[in-house]
Amino acid sequence: MTGLLRILLAVGIACGVLMPPGGAVAADAKRLNVVFVNPGKTGEVYWDMVSQTMQAAGRKLGAHVEVLTSERNYRTMQELGLGVVARSDKPDFLILSNEESAAVPILEAAEAAGVKTLLLSNTLIGDDAARLGPPRQKLKTWLGDITTDLQTAGARMANALIGAARAEKWQSPDGKIHILGIGGDEITPASIARNAGLKLAVDAAPDVVVDRMLFANWTQSEAEHVTTNYLSWAARKEIRPAGIWAGNDPMALGALRAVISAGLMPGRNIQLVGLNWSEDALREIKAGRLLLTDGGHFLLGGWSIVLLRDYADGCDFAAVSPRVEVKTSAITRDNLAAVTDLITTRAFDRIDFARFRAQAGRCGQYDFSIDALISSLTPLEGAAD
């Protein structure tokens, strides 16, 4: 009888039927130990928010999340990741980001050590992808990846610039709409996808020209420098710049400083767009100096814990695909009020992460949309009824 009960229990968990209703965590569910090797710098807004949403989700879903920060050094990232894999007390899951393609040695070491891994934001590309194939093939412990559709985001940002420039008739004397593109780098998958989105939108717009595609290493200071040089060049060539597309918010803010220094009026005779949903960008949108910030992808931190909690409880996200792609959304003046408080306070415990878990019989099916996010929020403490 005991053996039969054990079999029935295993079948029930595998089918997801024993998952508590509404996605809550069962009282006797195993507490998960998760390690995240953060590729960013301490104080780097985006990556800090990834860690914070991950830890907030862990508090709601019975997972302890340990964050190790690489300080934007891929050698440090590899040392930290390999150190986790070599521990005698190994975590249940290791979350990595394949920035600068630096995660591969860690993935391979994790396979040898039996540590389950998840890639976040940046997955394998190029020769690495060809050699190792998809998740769970050659590397059985590589469970999958959770990424965002940043190509669509890049195109949406570009189309917003183009639409604004056409509406205002901001053509140069040659009849074309001239745009500056500022990318983070040329090798990171997340950057490549954003840049490809810009190209996609511009290729479909014969009246638009990207004068320069420059790279600013994701930083505000470098973006300010390259924008200053571009604006000087445009003035010499008698080109009227209509918009600046920046691959993240810090670069958009650097470009904004250069635009103002050059005597232009952002929002009035030139438009800028960024990506990150950062607090500084929201402030500039409210002031009318930034057209939009795309993003929401810092929530991949929280969503990754949702996937791993479901996986640990027998509801495997790979029932649909080991590769989960989340759509981003644009914040403009139209929807600014709905998400500003969440981002400015970073009160990510307001998100009811349990509501995002897959329902029984629907493993791998998730709604991580901005509408679902907004509807999951508990009110701010002290807010009026």
Short mmCIF file of N, CA and C in Angstrom, two decimals, residues 131-242:
data_model
loop_
_atom_site.label_atom_id
_atom_site.label_comp_id
_atom_site.label_asym_id
_atom_site.label_seq_id
_atom_site.Cartn_x
_atom_site.Cartn_y
_atom_site.Cartn_z
N ARG A 131 27.51 24.08 -30.99
CA ARG A 131 28.22 22.94 -30.36
C ARG A 131 27.38 22.26 -29.28
N LEU A 132 26.69 23.06 -28.49
CA LEU A 132 25.98 22.49 -27.34
C LEU A 132 24.50 22.25 -27.59
N GLY A 133 23.96 22.84 -28.67
CA GLY A 133 22.57 22.60 -28.99
C GLY A 133 21.62 23.28 -28.02
N PRO A 134 20.36 22.89 -28.03
CA PRO A 134 19.37 23.50 -27.14
C PRO A 134 19.48 22.95 -25.72
N PRO A 135 18.78 23.56 -24.78
CA PRO A 135 18.79 23.05 -23.40
C PRO A 135 18.36 21.59 -23.33
N ARG A 136 18.94 20.88 -22.37
CA ARG A 136 18.60 19.49 -22.03
C ARG A 136 19.00 18.48 -23.11
N GLN A 137 19.84 18.90 -24.03
CA GLN A 137 20.30 17.95 -25.05
C GLN A 137 21.67 17.42 -24.65
N LYS A 138 22.73 18.14 -25.00
CA LYS A 138 24.06 17.71 -24.56
C LYS A 138 24.28 18.04 -23.08
N LEU A 139 23.75 19.18 -22.66
CA LEU A 139 23.85 19.57 -21.26
C LEU A 139 22.51 19.30 -20.60
N LYS A 140 22.39 18.15 -19.95
CA LYS A 140 21.11 17.73 -19.38
C LYS A 140 20.67 18.63 -18.22
N THR A 141 21.65 19.16 -17.48
CA THR A 141 21.29 19.97 -16.32
C THR A 141 21.00 21.43 -16.68
N TRP A 142 21.27 21.83 -17.93
CA TRP A 142 20.87 23.15 -18.40
C TRP A 142 19.37 23.07 -18.71
N LEU A 143 18.57 23.54 -17.77
CA LEU A 143 17.12 23.36 -17.88
C LEU A 143 16.49 24.20 -18.97
N GLY A 144 17.05 25.37 -19.24
CA GLY A 144 16.46 26.23 -20.26
C GLY A 144 16.92 27.66 -20.09
N ASP A 145 16.21 28.56 -20.73
CA ASP A 145 16.53 29.98 -20.59
C ASP A 145 15.25 30.80 -20.57
N ILE A 146 15.35 31.93 -19.92
CA ILE A 146 14.25 32.90 -19.91
C ILE A 146 14.81 34.23 -20.42
N THR A 147 14.28 34.67 -21.52
CA THR A 147 14.79 35.86 -22.20
C THR A 147 13.62 36.78 -22.55
N THR A 148 13.94 37.94 -23.08
CA THR A 148 12.90 38.85 -23.54
C THR A 148 13.02 39.06 -25.03
N ASP A 149 11.90 39.37 -25.65
CA ASP A 149 11.85 39.62 -27.08
C ASP A 149 12.34 41.05 -27.33
N LEU A 150 13.65 41.20 -27.29
CA LEU A 150 14.23 42.54 -27.38
C LEU A 150 14.31 43.04 -28.81
N GLN A 151 14.20 42.16 -29.79
CA GLN A 151 14.15 42.64 -31.18
C GLN A 151 12.86 43.43 -31.41
N THR A 152 11.75 42.89 -30.93
CA THR A 152 10.49 43.62 -31.06
C THR A 152 10.54 44.93 -30.29
N ALA A 153 11.18 44.92 -29.12
CA ALA A 153 11.33 46.14 -28.34
C ALA A 153 12.12 47.19 -29.12
N GLY A 154 13.24 46.77 -29.70
CA GLY A 154 14.06 47.70 -30.48
C GLY A 154 13.30 48.30 -31.64
N ALA A 155 12.50 47.46 -32.31
CA ALA A 155 11.69 47.96 -33.43
C ALA A 155 10.61 48.91 -32.95
N ARG A 156 9.97 48.58 -31.82
CA ARG A 156 8.91 49.45 -31.27
C ARG A 156 9.48 50.82 -30.91
N MET A 157 10.66 50.84 -30.32
CA MET A 157 11.32 52.10 -29.98
C MET A 157 11.59 52.93 -31.22
N ALA A 158 12.12 52.26 -32.26
CA ALA A 158 12.43 52.98 -33.50
C ALA A 158 11.16 53.51 -34.17
N ASN A 159 10.12 52.69 -34.19
CA ASN A 159 8.88 53.12 -34.83
C ASN A 159 8.25 54.30 -34.10
N ALA A 160 8.43 54.36 -32.78
CA ALA A 160 7.93 55.51 -32.02
C ALA A 160 8.67 56.78 -32.43
N LEU A 161 9.99 56.67 -32.58
CA LEU A 161 10.77 57.83 -33.05
C LEU A 161 10.33 58.27 -34.44
N ILE A 162 10.19 57.28 -35.32
CA ILE A 162 9.83 57.58 -36.71
C ILE A 162 8.45 58.22 -36.77
N GLY A 163 7.51 57.67 -36.02
CA GLY A 163 6.15 58.22 -36.02
C GLY A 163 6.12 59.65 -35.52
N ALA A 164 6.88 59.93 -34.45
CA ALA A 164 6.92 61.29 -33.91
C ALA A 164 7.55 62.26 -34.90
N ALA A 165 8.63 61.83 -35.54
CA ALA A 165 9.31 62.70 -36.50
C ALA A 165 8.43 62.99 -37.71
N ARG A 166 7.72 61.98 -38.19
CA ARG A 166 6.81 62.21 -39.32
C ARG A 166 5.69 63.17 -38.94
N ALA A 167 5.14 62.99 -37.74
CA ALA A 167 4.04 63.84 -37.30
C ALA A 167 4.47 65.30 -37.21
N GLU A 168 5.72 65.51 -36.78
CA GLU A 168 6.23 66.88 -36.62
C GLU A 168 6.93 67.41 -37.87
N LYS A 169 7.05 66.54 -38.90
CA LYS A 169 7.72 66.92 -40.15
C LYS A 169 9.16 67.37 -39.88
N TRP A 170 9.90 66.50 -39.17
CA TRP A 170 11.28 66.82 -38.80
C TRP A 170 12.26 66.28 -39.84
N GLN A 171 11.98 66.46 -41.10
CA GLN A 171 12.90 66.00 -42.13
C GLN A 171 14.08 66.96 -42.29
N SER A 172 15.19 66.41 -42.75
CA SER A 172 16.35 67.22 -43.11
C SER A 172 16.12 67.84 -44.50
N PRO A 173 17.01 68.73 -44.94
CA PRO A 173 16.87 69.29 -46.30
C PRO A 173 16.82 68.24 -47.40
N ASP A 174 17.38 67.04 -47.14
CA ASP A 174 17.34 65.98 -48.15
C ASP A 174 16.01 65.22 -48.15
N GLY A 175 15.06 65.65 -47.27
CA GLY A 175 13.76 65.01 -47.21
C GLY A 175 13.71 63.77 -46.34
N LYS A 176 14.82 63.42 -45.74
CA LYS A 176 14.90 62.20 -44.93
C LYS A 176 14.81 62.52 -43.43
N ILE A 177 14.36 61.54 -42.67
CA ILE A 177 14.38 61.61 -41.22
C ILE A 177 15.69 60.97 -40.75
N HIS A 178 16.51 61.74 -40.05
CA HIS A 178 17.84 61.28 -39.65
C HIS A 178 17.86 60.90 -38.17
N ILE A 179 18.38 59.70 -37.89
CA ILE A 179 18.40 59.14 -36.54
C ILE A 179 19.82 58.71 -36.17
N LEU A 180 20.17 58.88 -34.90
CA LEU A 180 21.39 58.32 -34.35
C LEU A 180 21.03 57.06 -33.56
N GLY A 181 21.76 55.98 -33.80
CA GLY A 181 21.58 54.77 -33.01
C GLY A 181 22.75 54.60 -32.05
N ILE A 182 22.43 54.34 -30.79
CA ILE A 182 23.48 54.08 -29.78
C ILE A 182 23.21 52.71 -29.19
N GLY A 183 24.10 51.75 -29.47
CA GLY A 183 23.96 50.41 -28.93
C GLY A 183 24.87 50.20 -27.74
N GLY A 184 24.55 49.15 -26.95
CA GLY A 184 25.39 48.85 -25.78
C GLY A 184 26.72 48.24 -26.20
N ASP A 185 26.65 47.18 -27.01
CA ASP A 185 27.85 46.54 -27.52
C ASP A 185 27.49 45.75 -28.77
N GLU A 186 28.48 45.11 -29.35
CA GLU A 186 28.26 44.38 -30.60
C GLU A 186 28.25 42.86 -30.42
N ILE A 187 28.37 42.37 -29.17
CA ILE A 187 28.54 40.92 -28.99
C ILE A 187 27.51 40.27 -28.05
N THR A 188 26.90 41.05 -27.17
CA THR A 188 25.95 40.47 -26.22
C THR A 188 24.62 40.19 -26.92
N PRO A 189 24.05 39.00 -26.76
CA PRO A 189 22.79 38.68 -27.44
C PRO A 189 21.69 39.72 -27.22
N ALA A 190 21.56 40.21 -25.99
CA ALA A 190 20.51 41.19 -25.70
C ALA A 190 20.72 42.49 -26.48
N SER A 191 21.98 42.85 -26.72
CA SER A 191 22.28 44.05 -27.50
C SER A 191 22.05 43.80 -28.98
N ILE A 192 22.50 42.65 -29.44
CA ILE A 192 22.33 42.30 -30.86
C ILE A 192 20.86 42.32 -31.24
N ALA A 193 20.01 41.79 -30.35
CA ALA A 193 18.57 41.73 -30.64
C ALA A 193 17.97 43.13 -30.71
N ARG A 194 18.31 44.00 -29.77
CA ARG A 194 17.79 45.37 -29.79
C ARG A 194 18.22 46.09 -31.07
N ASN A 195 19.51 45.96 -31.39
CA ASN A 195 20.03 46.63 -32.58
C ASN A 195 19.36 46.12 -33.84
N ALA A 196 19.08 44.81 -33.87
CA ALA A 196 18.39 44.22 -35.02
C ALA A 196 16.98 44.78 -35.17
N GLY A 197 16.34 45.06 -34.04
CA GLY A 197 15.00 45.66 -34.09
C GLY A 197 15.02 47.04 -34.70
N LEU A 198 16.03 47.83 -34.34
CA LEU A 198 16.19 49.16 -34.96
C LEU A 198 16.35 49.02 -36.46
N LYS A 199 17.21 48.11 -36.88
CA LYS A 199 17.44 47.92 -38.32
C LYS A 199 16.17 47.47 -39.03
N LEU A 200 15.42 46.58 -38.39
CA LEU A 200 14.18 46.08 -38.98
C LEU A 200 13.21 47.22 -39.25
N ALA A 201 13.05 48.11 -38.28
CA ALA A 201 12.12 49.23 -38.43
C ALA A 201 12.59 50.20 -39.50
N VAL A 202 13.89 50.48 -39.51
CA VAL A 202 14.43 51.45 -40.47
C VAL A 202 14.40 50.90 -41.89
N ASP A 203 14.68 49.60 -42.03
CA ASP A 203 14.64 48.98 -43.36
C ASP A 203 13.24 49.06 -43.98
N ALA A 204 12.23 49.12 -43.11
CA ALA A 204 10.84 49.21 -43.60
C ALA A 204 10.40 50.65 -43.80
N ALA A 205 11.30 51.60 -43.57
CA ALA A 205 10.95 53.03 -43.68
C ALA A 205 11.90 53.72 -44.64
N PRO A 206 11.55 53.82 -45.90
CA PRO A 206 12.47 54.40 -46.90
C PRO A 206 12.80 55.87 -46.66
N ASP A 207 12.01 56.54 -45.83
CA ASP A 207 12.28 57.95 -45.57
C ASP A 207 13.16 58.17 -44.35
N VAL A 208 13.72 57.07 -43.80
CA VAL A 208 14.52 57.17 -42.57
C VAL A 208 15.95 56.72 -42.82
N VAL A 209 16.89 57.44 -42.22
CA VAL A 209 18.32 57.12 -42.33
C VAL A 209 18.91 57.06 -40.93
N VAL A 210 19.63 55.96 -40.61
CA VAL A 210 20.45 55.93 -39.40
C VAL A 210 21.83 56.43 -39.79
N ASP A 211 22.13 57.64 -39.37
CA ASP A 211 23.41 58.25 -39.77
C ASP A 211 24.60 57.50 -39.20
N ARG A 212 24.50 57.10 -37.95
CA ARG A 212 25.58 56.40 -37.28
C ARG A 212 24.98 55.35 -36.34
N MET A 213 25.62 54.19 -36.25
CA MET A 213 25.31 53.22 -35.20
C MET A 213 26.56 53.14 -34.35
N LEU A 214 26.51 53.78 -33.19
CA LEU A 214 27.67 53.89 -32.32
C LEU A 214 27.45 53.03 -31.07
N PHE A 215 28.52 52.72 -30.37
CA PHE A 215 28.42 51.85 -29.20
C PHE A 215 29.04 52.53 -27.99
N ALA A 216 28.30 52.48 -26.88
CA ALA A 216 28.69 53.26 -25.70
C ALA A 216 28.85 52.41 -24.45
N ASN A 217 29.02 51.09 -24.62
CA ASN A 217 29.31 50.21 -23.49
C ASN A 217 28.27 50.35 -22.38
N TRP A 218 27.02 50.63 -22.75
CA TRP A 218 25.88 50.71 -21.85
C TRP A 218 25.93 51.89 -20.89
N THR A 219 26.89 52.80 -21.04
CA THR A 219 27.09 53.82 -20.02
C THR A 219 26.61 55.20 -20.45
N GLN A 220 26.22 55.99 -19.46
CA GLN A 220 25.74 57.35 -19.71
C GLN A 220 26.86 58.24 -20.22
N SER A 221 28.04 58.14 -19.62
CA SER A 221 29.14 59.03 -19.99
C SER A 221 29.59 58.81 -21.43
N GLU A 222 29.73 57.55 -21.83
CA GLU A 222 30.15 57.28 -23.21
C GLU A 222 29.08 57.70 -24.21
N ALA A 223 27.82 57.51 -23.83
CA ALA A 223 26.73 57.92 -24.74
C ALA A 223 26.71 59.43 -24.91
N GLU A 224 26.97 60.15 -23.84
CA GLU A 224 27.02 61.61 -23.93
C GLU A 224 28.15 62.02 -24.89
N HIS A 225 29.27 61.35 -24.78
CA HIS A 225 30.43 61.68 -25.62
C HIS A 225 30.14 61.41 -27.10
N VAL A 226 29.61 60.23 -27.41
CA VAL A 226 29.40 59.90 -28.82
C VAL A 226 28.27 60.75 -29.41
N THR A 227 27.29 61.12 -28.58
CA THR A 227 26.21 61.98 -29.07
C THR A 227 26.72 63.38 -29.37
N THR A 228 27.57 63.90 -28.49
CA THR A 228 28.17 65.23 -28.73
C THR A 228 28.91 65.25 -30.06
N ASN A 229 29.69 64.20 -30.31
CA ASN A 229 30.44 64.12 -31.57
C ASN A 229 29.49 64.02 -32.77
N TYR A 230 28.45 63.23 -32.62
CA TYR A 230 27.48 63.07 -33.72
C TYR A 230 26.79 64.40 -34.03
N LEU A 231 26.36 65.11 -33.01
CA LEU A 231 25.64 66.37 -33.24
C LEU A 231 26.54 67.41 -33.91
N SER A 232 27.83 67.41 -33.54
CA SER A 232 28.78 68.32 -34.21
C SER A 232 28.93 67.95 -35.68
N TRP A 233 29.02 66.66 -35.95
CA TRP A 233 29.12 66.18 -37.33
C TRP A 233 27.86 66.55 -38.13
N ALA A 234 26.69 66.33 -37.51
CA ALA A 234 25.43 66.62 -38.20
C ALA A 234 25.33 68.12 -38.53
N ALA A 235 25.77 68.96 -37.60
CA ALA A 235 25.72 70.41 -37.84
C ALA A 235 26.61 70.79 -39.02
N ARG A 236 27.80 70.18 -39.08
CA ARG A 236 28.71 70.48 -40.20
C ARG A 236 28.12 70.02 -41.53
N LYS A 237 27.39 68.91 -41.51
CA LYS A 237 26.81 68.36 -42.74
C LYS A 237 25.43 68.94 -43.06
N GLU A 238 24.98 69.88 -42.21
CA GLU A 238 23.65 70.49 -42.36
C GLU A 238 22.54 69.44 -42.34
N ILE A 239 22.71 68.49 -41.44
CA ILE A 239 21.70 67.45 -41.21
C ILE A 239 20.90 67.81 -39.97
N ARG A 240 19.58 67.65 -40.08
CA ARG A 240 18.71 67.92 -38.95
C ARG A 240 18.42 66.60 -38.23
N PRO A 241 19.00 66.36 -37.05
CA PRO A 241 18.73 65.11 -36.34
C PRO A 241 17.30 65.11 -35.77
N ALA A 242 16.57 64.05 -36.06
CA ALA A 242 15.17 63.98 -35.62
C ALA A 242 15.00 63.13 -34.37
#
